[in-house]
Coordinates of C-alpha atoms in Angstrom, one line a residue:
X28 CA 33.4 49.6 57.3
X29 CA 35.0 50.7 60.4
X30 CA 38.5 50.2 59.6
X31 CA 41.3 53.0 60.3
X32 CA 44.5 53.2 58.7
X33 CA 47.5 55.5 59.9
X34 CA 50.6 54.9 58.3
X35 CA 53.4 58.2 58.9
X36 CA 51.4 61.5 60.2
X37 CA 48.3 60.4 58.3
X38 CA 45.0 58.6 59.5
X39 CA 42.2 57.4 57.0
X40 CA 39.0 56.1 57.6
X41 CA 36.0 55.3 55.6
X42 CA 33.2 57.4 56.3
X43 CA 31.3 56.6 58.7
X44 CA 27.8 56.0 57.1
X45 CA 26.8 53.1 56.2
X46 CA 24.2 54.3 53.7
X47 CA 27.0 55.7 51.9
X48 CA 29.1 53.0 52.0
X49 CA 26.9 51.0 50.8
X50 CA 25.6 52.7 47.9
X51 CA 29.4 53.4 46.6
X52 CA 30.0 49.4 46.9
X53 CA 26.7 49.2 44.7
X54 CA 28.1 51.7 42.1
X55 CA 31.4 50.0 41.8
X56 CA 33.1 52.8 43.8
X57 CA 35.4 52.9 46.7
X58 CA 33.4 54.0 50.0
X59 CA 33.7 57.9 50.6
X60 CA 36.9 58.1 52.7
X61 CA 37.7 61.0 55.8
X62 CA 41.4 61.8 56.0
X63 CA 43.3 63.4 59.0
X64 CA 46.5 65.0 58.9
X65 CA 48.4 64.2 62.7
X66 CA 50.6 66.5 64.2
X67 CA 53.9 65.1 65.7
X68 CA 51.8 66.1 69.1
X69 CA 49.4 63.4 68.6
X70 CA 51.8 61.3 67.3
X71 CA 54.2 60.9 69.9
X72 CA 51.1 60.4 72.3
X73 CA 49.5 58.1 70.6
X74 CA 52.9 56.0 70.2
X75 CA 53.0 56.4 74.0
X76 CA 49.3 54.9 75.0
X77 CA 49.9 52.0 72.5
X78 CA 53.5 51.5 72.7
X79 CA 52.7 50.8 76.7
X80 CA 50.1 47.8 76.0
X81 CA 53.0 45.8 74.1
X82 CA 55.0 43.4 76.1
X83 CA 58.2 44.7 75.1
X84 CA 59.8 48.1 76.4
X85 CA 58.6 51.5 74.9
X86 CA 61.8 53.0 73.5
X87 CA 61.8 56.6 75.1
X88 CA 63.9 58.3 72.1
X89 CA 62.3 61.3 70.9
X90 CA 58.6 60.9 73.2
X91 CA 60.6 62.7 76.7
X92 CA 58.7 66.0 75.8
X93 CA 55.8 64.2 75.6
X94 CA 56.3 62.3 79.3
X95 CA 55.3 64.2 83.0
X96 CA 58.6 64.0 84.4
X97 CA 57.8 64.5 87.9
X98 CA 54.5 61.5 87.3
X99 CA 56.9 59.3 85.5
X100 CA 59.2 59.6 88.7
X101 CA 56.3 59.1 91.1
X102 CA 54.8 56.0 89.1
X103 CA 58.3 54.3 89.1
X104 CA 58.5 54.5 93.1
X105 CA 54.5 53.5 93.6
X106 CA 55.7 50.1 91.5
X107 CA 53.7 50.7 88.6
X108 CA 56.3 51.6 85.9
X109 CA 60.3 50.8 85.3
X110 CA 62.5 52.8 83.2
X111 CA 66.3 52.8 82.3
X112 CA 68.0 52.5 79.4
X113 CA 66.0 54.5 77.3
X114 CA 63.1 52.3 77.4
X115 CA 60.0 52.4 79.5
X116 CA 57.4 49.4 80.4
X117 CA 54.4 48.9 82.9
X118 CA 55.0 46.5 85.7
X119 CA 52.8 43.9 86.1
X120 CA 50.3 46.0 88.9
X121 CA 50.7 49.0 86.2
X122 CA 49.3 46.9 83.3
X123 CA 46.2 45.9 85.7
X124 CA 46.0 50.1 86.1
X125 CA 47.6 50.6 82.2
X126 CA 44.9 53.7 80.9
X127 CA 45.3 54.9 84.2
X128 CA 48.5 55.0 84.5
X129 CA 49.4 55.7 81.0
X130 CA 46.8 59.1 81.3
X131 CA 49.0 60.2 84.4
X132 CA 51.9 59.9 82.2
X133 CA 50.7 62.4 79.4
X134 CA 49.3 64.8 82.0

């Protein structure tokens, strides 16, 4: 009942009621579903926070509006992030600080 879907700059989710989910399972129906339109905004940020909990690079194309400059700088001398090439990862004392340090980063 709980799952979300996003696929492009849309996000779906069933409703969150189990009453009614029930009772449209009962009636042969799909579940009542809530739909959410995302804004590049959101998108780029959200690619950000989860893009930095993978183990490979976060490719910085396209996200360098959506990055603190002057933070990114002052994470990469504390240890906590490394960057070059395009590409942007925690270090292994970031990951241990990762929503932390991500939330500086989209300050």
């Amino acid at each position: 009942m709980g799952a979300v879907s996003t696929i492009e700059n849309r996000r779906w989710r069933n409703a969150p009621s189990l009453a009614r989910y029930v009772a449209a399972l009962v009636q042969g129906q799909r579940p009542p579903r809530e739909l959410e339109e995302l804004p590049a905004e959101v998108r780029d940020t959200e690619r950000v926070m989860l893009g930095l909990r993978l183990d490979e690079p976060l490719p910085l194309a396209g996200l360098e509006a959506s990055l603190d400059e002057r933070e990114l700088e002052r994470l990469a001398r504390g240890g906590l992030v490394a960057y070059g090439g395009g590409s942007l990862t925690l270090t292994k004392r970031g990951r241990f600080l990762g929503g932390g340090v991500t939330a500086r980063l989209l300050a």
